PDB file of C-alpha atoms and ligand atoms in Angstrom:
ATOM      1  CA  MET A 216    -145.593 -95.647-141.047  1.00 73.00           C
ATOM      2  CA  SER A 217    -146.388 -98.906-139.434  1.00 91.00           C
ATOM      3  CA  HIS A 218    -144.552-102.221-139.027  1.00 90.00           C
ATOM      4  CA  SER A 219    -145.143-105.965-138.894  1.00 92.00           C
ATOM      5  CA  THR A 220    -146.007-106.190-135.193  1.00 91.00           C
ATOM      6  CA  ASP A 221    -148.179-103.078-134.949  1.00 96.00           C
ATOM      7  CA  VAL A 222    -151.355-104.814-133.800  1.00 98.00           C
ATOM      8  CA  THR A 223    -152.951-101.582-132.634  1.00 97.00           C
ATOM      9  CA  THR A 224    -152.756 -99.942-136.076  1.00 98.00           C
ATOM     10  CA  LEU A 225    -154.071-103.070-137.806  1.00 98.00           C
ATOM     11  CA  ALA A 226    -156.955-103.279-135.314  1.00 98.00           C
ATOM     12  CA  ARG A 227    -157.769 -99.565-135.717  1.00 98.00           C
ATOM     13  CA  TRP A 228    -157.834 -99.889-139.497  1.00 98.00           C
ATOM     14  CA  MET A 229    -160.025-103.006-139.375  1.00 98.00           C
ATOM     15  CA  ALA A 230    -162.451-101.595-136.782  1.00 98.00           C
ATOM     16  CA  SER A 231    -164.850-100.243-139.366  1.00 98.00           C
ATOM     17  CA  GLU A 232    -167.859-100.791-141.512  1.00 98.00           C
ATOM     18  CA  PHE A 233    -166.811-101.549-145.090  1.00 99.00           C
ATOM     19  CA  SER A 234    -168.918-101.590-148.264  1.00 98.00           C
ATOM     20  CA  ASN A 235    -168.220-102.741-151.821  1.00 98.00           C
ATOM     21  CA  GLN A 236    -171.123-100.750-153.273  1.00 98.00           C
ATOM     22  CA  ALA A 237    -169.082 -99.257-156.150  1.00 98.00           C
ATOM     23  CA  GLN A 238    -167.832-102.696-157.208  1.00 98.00           C
ATOM     24  CA  ALA A 239    -171.349-104.165-156.996  1.00 98.00           C
ATOM     25  CA  ILE A 240    -172.813-101.377-159.166  1.00 98.00           C
ATOM     26  CA  GLU A 241    -170.084-101.825-161.773  1.00 97.00           C
ATOM     27  CA  ASN A 242    -170.323-105.596-161.880  1.00 95.00           C
ATOM     28  CA  PRO A 243    -173.771-106.714-160.772  1.00 92.00           C
ATOM     29  CA  PRO A 244    -173.654-110.332-161.892  1.00 91.00           C
ATOM     30  CA  LEU A 245    -170.262-110.979-160.334  1.00 94.00           C
ATOM     31  CA  TYR A 246    -170.408-109.067-157.062  1.00 96.00           C
ATOM     32  CA  ALA A 247    -173.253-108.691-154.629  1.00 96.00           C
ATOM     33  CA  HIS A 248    -173.326-105.571-152.482  1.00 98.00           C
ATOM     34  CA  ILE A 249    -171.877-106.703-149.167  1.00 98.00           C
ATOM     35  CA  LYS A 250    -171.102-104.972-145.914  1.00 98.00           C
ATOM     36  CA  VAL A 251    -168.383-106.160-143.571  1.00 98.00           C
ATOM     37  CA  CYS A 252    -168.666-104.640-140.113  1.00 99.00           C
ATOM     38  CA  MET A 253    -165.994-105.193-137.453  1.00 99.00           C
ATOM     39  CA  ARG A 254    -166.609-103.733-134.000  1.00 98.00           C
ATOM     40  CA  PRO A 255    -164.067-103.682-131.176  1.00 98.00           C
ATOM     41  CA  LEU A 256    -164.770-105.917-128.164  1.00 98.00           C
ATOM     42  CA  PRO A 257    -163.562-104.874-124.704  1.00 97.00           C
ATOM     43  CA  LYS A 258    -159.836-104.823-124.025  1.00 94.00           C
ATOM     44  CA  ASP A 259    -158.646-108.290-122.974  1.00 90.00           C
ATOM     45  CA  PHE A 260    -161.859-109.977-124.165  1.00 97.00           C
ATOM     46  CA  LEU A 261    -159.312-112.645-125.065  1.00 98.00           C
ATOM     47  CA  PRO A 262    -156.172-111.956-123.015  1.00 96.00           C
ATOM     48  CA  GLY A 263    -153.161-110.517-124.809  1.00 96.00           C
ATOM     49  CA  SER A 264    -154.980-109.691-128.022  1.00 98.00           C
ATOM     50  CA  ILE A 265    -157.345-107.167-129.585  1.00 98.00           C
ATOM     51  CA  SER A 266    -160.682-108.736-130.505  1.00 98.00           C
ATOM     52  CA  LEU A 267    -163.207-107.624-133.098  1.00 98.00           C
ATOM     53  CA  TYR A 268    -166.774-108.862-133.544  1.00 98.00           C
ATOM     54  CA  LEU A 269    -167.404-109.411-137.268  1.00 99.00           C
ATOM     55  CA  GLU A 270    -170.618-109.508-139.273  1.00 98.00           C
ATOM     56  CA  GLN A 271    -170.713-110.017-143.047  1.00 98.00           C
ATOM     57  CA  ALA A 272    -174.084-109.403-144.664  1.00 98.00           C
ATOM     58  CA  TYR A 273    -175.795-108.569-147.908  1.00 98.00           C
ATOM     59  CA  ALA A 274    -176.473-104.833-147.819  1.00 98.00           C
ATOM     60  CA  PHE A 275    -180.233-105.465-148.125  1.00 98.00           C
ATOM     61  CA  ALA A 276    -180.260-107.819-145.113  1.00 98.00           C
ATOM     62  CA  LEU A 277    -177.919-106.351-142.514  1.00 98.00           C
ATOM     63  CA  MET A 278    -179.878-107.943-139.675  1.00 98.00           C
ATOM     64  CA  GLN A 279    -179.376-111.444-141.129  1.00 98.00           C
ATOM     65  CA  PRO A 280    -175.596-111.648-141.543  1.00 98.00           C
ATOM     66  CA  TYR A 281    -174.426-114.754-143.383  1.00 97.00           C
ATOM     67  CA  ARG A 282    -171.236-114.971-141.373  1.00 98.00           C
ATOM     68  CA  VAL A 283    -170.590-113.976-137.740  1.00 98.00           C
ATOM     69  CA  ARG A 284    -167.156-114.436-136.204  1.00 98.00           C
ATOM     70  CA  VAL A 285    -164.789-112.996-133.622  1.00 98.00           C
ATOM     71  CA  LEU A 286    -161.317-112.129-134.866  1.00 98.00           C
ATOM     72  CA  SER A 287    -158.490-111.921-132.365  1.00 98.00           C
ATOM     73  CA  LEU A 288    -155.319-110.049-133.340  1.00 98.00           C
ATOM     74  CA  LYS A 289    -152.009-110.589-131.624  1.00 98.00           C
ATOM     75  CA  THR A 290    -148.258-110.462-132.134  1.00 97.00           C
ATOM     76  CA  VAL A 291    -146.521-113.796-132.707  1.00 96.00           C
ATOM     77  CA  ASP A 292    -142.740-113.753-133.244  1.00 95.00           C
ATOM     78  CA  ASN A 293    -142.055-111.063-135.860  1.00 95.00           C
ATOM     79  CA  HIS A 294    -145.562-110.780-137.337  1.00 97.00           C
ATOM     80  CA  ILE A 295    -149.253-110.531-136.459  1.00 98.00           C
ATOM     81  CA  GLU A 296    -151.684-113.433-136.368  1.00 98.00           C
ATOM     82  CA  VAL A 297    -155.457-113.242-136.650  1.00 98.00           C
ATOM     83  CA  GLU A 298    -157.324-116.074-134.952  1.00 98.00           C
ATOM     84  CA  ASN A 299    -160.815-116.961-136.155  1.00 98.00           C
ATOM     85  CA  TYR A 300    -163.621-117.848-133.702  1.00 98.00           C
ATOM     86  CA  LYS A 301    -167.161-119.119-134.261  1.00 98.00           C
ATOM     87  CA  VAL A 302    -169.909-117.623-132.115  1.00 98.00           C
ATOM     88  CA  LYS A 303    -172.504-119.852-130.433  1.00 98.00           C
ATOM     89  CA  ASP A 304    -176.168-118.902-130.871  1.00 98.00           C
ATOM     90  CA  ALA A 305    -175.091-116.094-133.160  1.00 98.00           C
ATOM     91  CA  GLU A 306    -178.716-115.449-134.196  1.00 98.00           C
ATOM     92  CA  GLN A 307    -179.334-113.809-130.807  1.00 98.00           C
ATOM     93  CA  LEU A 308    -176.565-111.339-131.561  1.00 98.00           C
ATOM     94  CA  TYR A 309    -177.479-110.409-135.130  1.00 98.00           C
ATOM     95  CA  GLY A 310    -177.022-106.666-135.518  1.00 98.00           C
ATOM     96  CA  ALA A 311    -174.517-106.372-132.651  1.00 98.00           C
ATOM     97  CA  SER A 312    -171.881-104.878-134.949  1.00 98.00           C
ATOM     98  CA  ARG A 313    -174.088-101.755-135.110  1.00 98.00           C
ATOM     99  CA  ASP A 314    -175.638-101.903-131.634  1.00 98.00           C
ATOM    100  CA  LEU A 315    -173.445-101.491-128.552  1.00 98.00           C
ATOM    101  CA  GLU A 316    -176.091-102.883-126.177  1.00 98.00           C
ATOM    102  CA  LYS A 317    -176.188-106.114-128.152  1.00 98.00           C
ATOM    103  CA  LEU A 318    -172.420-106.090-128.502  1.00 98.00           C
ATOM    104  CA  ALA A 319    -172.138-106.207-124.697  1.00 98.00           C
ATOM    105  CA  GLN A 320    -173.791-109.645-124.856  1.00 97.00           C
ATOM    106  CA  VAL A 321    -170.880-111.130-126.773  1.00 98.00           C
ATOM    107  CA  SER A 322    -169.182-113.076-123.987  1.00 98.00           C
ATOM    108  CA  VAL A 323    -166.038-115.134-124.125  1.00 98.00           C
ATOM    109  CA  ASP A 324    -167.883-118.369-123.233  1.00 98.00           C
ATOM    110  CA  ARG A 325    -169.788-118.065-126.531  1.00 98.00           C
ATOM    111  CA  VAL A 326    -166.740-118.138-128.778  1.00 98.00           C
ATOM    112  CA  GLU A 327    -165.068-121.236-130.127  1.00 98.00           C
ATOM    113  CA  ARG A 328    -161.721-121.220-131.872  1.00 98.00           C
ATOM    114  CA  MET A 329    -161.552-122.551-135.427  1.00 97.00           C
ATOM    115  CA  SER A 330    -158.176-124.194-135.488  1.00 95.00           C
ATOM    116  CA  ARG A 331    -156.011-124.038-138.606  1.00 98.00           C
ATOM    117  CA  CYS A 332    -157.953-120.940-139.747  1.00 98.00           C
ATOM    118  CA  ASN A 333    -155.379-118.362-138.603  1.00 98.00           C
ATOM    119  CA  PHE A 334    -154.132-115.574-140.811  1.00 98.00           C
ATOM    120  CA  ILE A 335    -150.487-114.550-140.934  1.00 98.00           C
ATOM    121  CA  VAL A 336    -150.181-110.789-141.370  1.00 98.00           C
ATOM    122  CA  ASP A 337    -147.247-108.619-142.388  1.00 98.00           C
ATOM    123  CA  TRP A 338    -146.749-104.921-142.984  1.00 98.00           C
ATOM    124  CA  ALA A 339    -146.201-104.371-146.717  1.00 97.00           C
ATOM    125  CA  GLY A 340    -145.067-100.750-146.836  1.00 96.00           C
ATOM    126  CA  ALA A 341    -148.467 -99.080-147.130  1.00 96.00           C
ATOM    127  CA  SER A 342    -150.866-101.839-146.122  1.00 98.00           C
ATOM    128  CA  PHE A 343    -151.133-104.976-144.028  1.00 98.00           C
ATOM    129  CA  LYS A 344    -151.267-108.161-146.098  1.00 98.00           C
ATOM    130  CA  ALA A 345    -152.766-111.324-144.615  1.00 98.00           C
ATOM    131  CA  GLU A 346    -152.778-114.896-145.845  1.00 98.00           C
ATOM    132  CA  ILE A 347    -154.339-118.006-144.442  1.00 98.00           C
ATOM    133  CA  GLU A 348    -151.751-120.121-142.649  1.00 98.00           C
ATOM    134  CA  PRO A 349    -150.053-122.828-144.728  1.00 98.00           C
ATOM    135  CA  GLY A 350    -151.371-126.393-144.738  1.00 98.00           C
ATOM    136  CA  ASN A 351    -154.715-126.143-146.589  1.00 98.00           C
ATOM    137  CA  ALA A 352    -156.362-127.262-143.365  1.00 98.00           C
ATOM    138  CA  CYS A 353    -159.068-124.654-142.727  1.00 98.00           C
ATOM    139  CA  MET A 354    -161.974-126.819-143.814  1.00 98.00           C
ATOM    140  CA  VAL A 355    -165.313-125.406-144.983  1.00 97.00           C
ATOM    141  CA  VAL A 356    -168.264-127.622-145.940  1.00 97.00           C
ATOM    142  CA  ARG A 357    -170.527-125.935-148.465  1.00 96.00           C
ATOM    143  CA  ASN A 358    -173.410-127.626-150.274  1.00 95.00           C
ATOM    144  CA  ASP A 359    -172.264-130.932-148.728  1.00 97.00           C
ATOM    145  CA  LYS A 360    -168.839-130.571-150.311  1.00 97.00           C
ATOM    146  CA  GLU A 361    -165.731-130.415-148.201  1.00 98.00           C
ATOM    147  CA  THR A 362    -163.295-127.688-149.247  1.00 98.00           C
ATOM    148  CA  TYR A 363    -160.233-126.037-147.817  1.00 98.00           C
ATOM    149  CA  LEU A 364    -160.032-122.272-147.524  1.00 98.00           C
ATOM    150  CA  ASP A 365    -157.682-120.331-149.770  1.00 98.00           C
ATOM    151  CA  SER A 366    -157.878-116.771-148.517  1.00 98.00           C
ATOM    152  CA  LYS A 367    -156.056-113.494-148.354  1.00 98.00           C
ATOM    153  CA  PHE A 368    -156.929-109.958-147.416  1.00 98.00           C
ATOM    154  CA  GLU A 369    -155.276-106.550-147.421  1.00 98.00           C
ATOM    155  CA  VAL A 370    -156.074-103.588-145.199  1.00 98.00           C
ATOM    156  CA  THR A 371    -155.151 -99.914-145.590  1.00 98.00           C
ATOM    157  CA  SER A 372    -156.326 -96.949-143.525  1.00 98.00           C
ATOM    158  CA  SER A 373    -159.405 -96.676-145.787  1.00 98.00           C
ATOM    159  CA  THR A 374    -159.904 -99.991-147.635  1.00 98.00           C
ATOM    160  CA  LEU A 375    -160.299-103.757-147.200  1.00 99.00           C
ATOM    161  CA  THR A 376    -159.655-106.130-150.082  1.00 98.00           C
ATOM    162  CA  SER A 377    -160.531-109.770-149.482  1.00 98.00           C
ATOM    163  CA  TRP A 378    -160.603-112.925-151.498  1.00 97.00           C
ATOM    164  CA  ASP A 379    -162.003-116.134-149.999  1.00 97.00           C
ATOM    165  CA  ARG A 380    -162.213-119.288-152.084  1.00 98.00           C
ATOM    166  CA  GLY A 381    -162.960-122.864-151.215  1.00 98.00           C
ATOM    167  CA  ARG A 382    -160.909-125.470-153.050  1.00 98.00           C
ATOM    168  CA  ASP A 383    -161.272-129.186-153.613  1.00 98.00           C
ATOM    169  CA  PRO A 384    -158.734-131.002-151.380  1.00 98.00           C
ATOM    170  CA  ALA A 385    -157.942-133.548-154.118  1.00 98.00           C
ATOM    171  CA  THR A 386    -157.677-131.312-157.189  1.00 98.00           C
ATOM    172  CA  ASP A 387    -157.209-127.783-155.728  1.00 98.00           C
ATOM    173  CA  GLU A 388    -159.939-126.595-158.064  1.00 98.00           C
ATOM    174  CA  ARG A 389    -162.079-123.658-156.970  1.00 98.00           C
ATOM    175  CA  VAL A 390    -165.459-124.810-155.612  1.00 97.00           C
ATOM    176  CA  TRP A 391    -166.841-121.539-154.232  1.00 97.00           C
ATOM    177  CA  GLY A 392    -165.876-117.873-153.940  1.00 96.00           C
ATOM    178  CA  ALA A 393    -165.451-114.988-156.358  1.00 93.00           C
ATOM    179  CA  ILE A 394    -164.136-115.895-159.807  1.00 93.00           C
ATOM    180  CA  ALA A 395    -163.334-112.397-161.068  1.00 93.00           C
ATOM    181  CA  GLY A 396    -160.973-111.222-158.340  1.00 96.00           C
ATOM    182  CA  PRO A 397    -161.159-109.912-154.801  1.00 98.00           C
ATOM    183  CA  PHE A 398    -163.955-108.062-153.082  1.00 98.00           C
ATOM    184  CA  GLU A 399    -163.018-104.405-152.841  1.00 98.00           C
ATOM    185  CA  PHE A 400    -164.385-102.649-149.814  1.00 98.00           C
ATOM    186  CA  VAL A 401    -164.247 -98.993-148.828  1.00 98.00           C
ATOM    187  CA  LYS A 402    -164.570 -97.753-145.253  1.00 98.00           C
ATOM    188  CA  VAL A 403    -167.971 -96.186-144.593  1.00 98.00           C
ATOM    189  CA  ALA A 404    -167.845 -95.975-140.776  1.00 98.00           C
ATOM    190  CA  ASP A 405    -164.877 -95.822-138.410  1.00 98.00           C
ATOM    191  CA  TYR A 406    -164.922 -97.446-134.944  1.00 98.00           C
ATOM    192  CA  SER A 407    -161.213 -97.083-134.206  1.00 98.00           C
ATOM    193  CA  ALA A 408    -161.875 -94.713-131.311  1.00 98.00           C
ATOM    194  CA  GLU A 409    -163.345 -97.675-129.415  1.00 98.00           C
ATOM    195  CA  ILE A 410    -159.952 -99.376-129.246  1.00 97.00           C
ATOM    196  CA  SER A 411    -157.993 -98.527-126.132  1.00 86.00           C
ATOM    197  CA  ALA A 412    -154.262 -98.369-126.657  1.00 71.00           C
TER     198      ALA A 412
HETATM  199  C1  CYC B 729    -165.153-118.434-145.109  1.00 77.45           C
HETATM  200  N1  CYC B 729    -163.677-116.548-144.459  1.00 77.45           N
HETATM  201  C2  CYC B 729    -164.091-117.860-144.414  1.00 77.45           C
HETATM  202  C3  CYC B 729    -163.274-118.585-143.502  1.00 77.45           C
HETATM  203  C4  CYC B 729    -162.373-117.695-142.978  1.00 77.45           C
HETATM  204  C5  CYC B 729    -162.632-116.417-143.590  1.00 77.45           C
HETATM  205  C6  CYC B 729    -161.300-117.963-141.953  1.00 77.45           C
HETATM  206  C7  CYC B 729    -163.379-120.101-143.215  1.00 77.45           C
HETATM  207  C8  CYC B 729    -163.725-120.413-141.811  1.00 77.45           C
HETATM  208  C9  CYC B 729    -164.939-119.691-141.347  1.00 77.45           C
HETATM  209  O1  CYC B 729    -166.051-120.002-141.826  1.00 77.45           O
HETATM  210  O2  CYC B 729    -164.793-118.815-140.492  1.00 77.45           O
HETATM  211  C10 CYC B 729    -161.907-115.242-143.271  1.00 77.45           C
HETATM  212  N2  CYC B 729    -162.974-113.566-144.695  1.00 77.45           N
HETATM  213  C11 CYC B 729    -162.136-113.937-143.704  1.00 77.45           C
HETATM  214  C12 CYC B 729    -161.515-112.743-143.170  1.00 77.45           C
HETATM  215  C13 CYC B 729    -161.991-111.688-143.891  1.00 77.45           C
HETATM  216  C14 CYC B 729    -162.909-112.207-144.836  1.00 77.45           C
HETATM  217  C15 CYC B 729    -160.540-112.690-142.049  1.00 77.45           C
HETATM  218  C16 CYC B 729    -161.626-110.229-143.733  1.00 77.45           C
HETATM  219  C17 CYC B 729    -162.595-109.519-142.907  1.00 77.45           C
HETATM  220  O3  CYC B 729    -163.538-111.527-145.671  1.00 77.45           O
HETATM  221  N3  CYC B 729    -165.681-113.864-148.111  1.00 77.45           N
HETATM  222  C18 CYC B 729    -165.281-112.707-148.671  1.00 77.45           C
HETATM  223  C19 CYC B 729    -166.432-111.955-149.230  1.00 77.45           C
HETATM  224  C20 CYC B 729    -167.580-112.898-149.028  1.00 77.45           C
HETATM  225  C21 CYC B 729    -167.001-114.031-148.249  1.00 77.45           C
HETATM  226  C22 CYC B 729    -166.570-110.661-148.476  1.00 77.45           C
HETATM  227  C23 CYC B 729    -168.057-113.353-150.397  1.00 77.45           C
HETATM  228  C24 CYC B 729    -169.524-113.513-150.509  1.00 77.45           C
HETATM  229  O4  CYC B 729    -164.154-112.317-148.733  1.00 77.45           O
HETATM  230  C25 CYC B 729    -167.723-115.080-147.733  1.00 77.45           C
HETATM  231  N4  CYC B 729    -166.124-116.485-146.374  1.00 77.45           N
HETATM  232  C26 CYC B 729    -167.298-116.266-147.075  1.00 77.45           C
HETATM  233  C27 CYC B 729    -168.081-117.442-147.025  1.00 77.45           C
HETATM  234  C28 CYC B 729    -167.350-118.393-146.309  1.00 77.45           C
HETATM  235  C29 CYC B 729    -166.154-117.780-145.898  1.00 77.45           C
HETATM  236  C30 CYC B 729    -169.471-117.580-147.650  1.00 77.45           C
HETATM  237  C31 CYC B 729    -167.729-119.818-146.021  1.00 77.45           C
HETATM  238  C32 CYC B 729    -168.497-119.851-144.755  1.00 77.45           C
HETATM  239  C33 CYC B 729    -169.303-121.095-144.664  1.00 77.45           C
HETATM  240  O5  CYC B 729    -169.915-121.493-145.672  1.00 77.45           O
HETATM  241  O6  CYC B 729    -169.350-121.674-143.578  1.00 77.45           O
END
């Protein structure tokens, strides 16, 4: 059993490579085969939190991830928050989620906080459930269109379910992101041993 401030368990469960291969095979037009790889950064990379380096990539192009971020997990009041950081010159780090020598080059001066893009996380009995913070203020420009992020994810010991959508600030209509439901990922590699308690 876990609880709503158990950052270590959440970090251990997230510290993995995840694949949605089964979903992509079942539903080729709707879901590409994607890998999400989250690798622990050194303890106190950002003080008072557990940080993970994240790469999201099409399975056929793992060395050209389409999204590179650092996630920082910490306890706030009676829940967990996940902060979202951009990474400067991320191209030089491509592949670092599967290469510890490259991972060592991820330094704190390269990361830049994306404000208003925090997730609020609670223990839900058998999983952690996360939702983007209220306010519709995590802005994403895609194809020259400004959107706000509507996002949630759920983590168990063996799965990651995530659903990111961009919405029009005036109408709340979906502009980008999956239409048929969340991405369903299964753990294919486990890096939890790299997290020090
Ligand atoms: C955007 N995804 C975002 C943003 C956040 C997350 C905070 C907006 C700010 C940013 O660009 O960082 C957060 N997404 C998450 C988190 C997870 C996650 C914490 C759990 C690990 O998945 N999103 C998905 C699919 C994939 C996807 C796996 C569908 C193809 O859930 C992609 N997320 C995606 C894209 C963007 C995004 C394409 C917009 C990035 C951009 O265009 O700049």
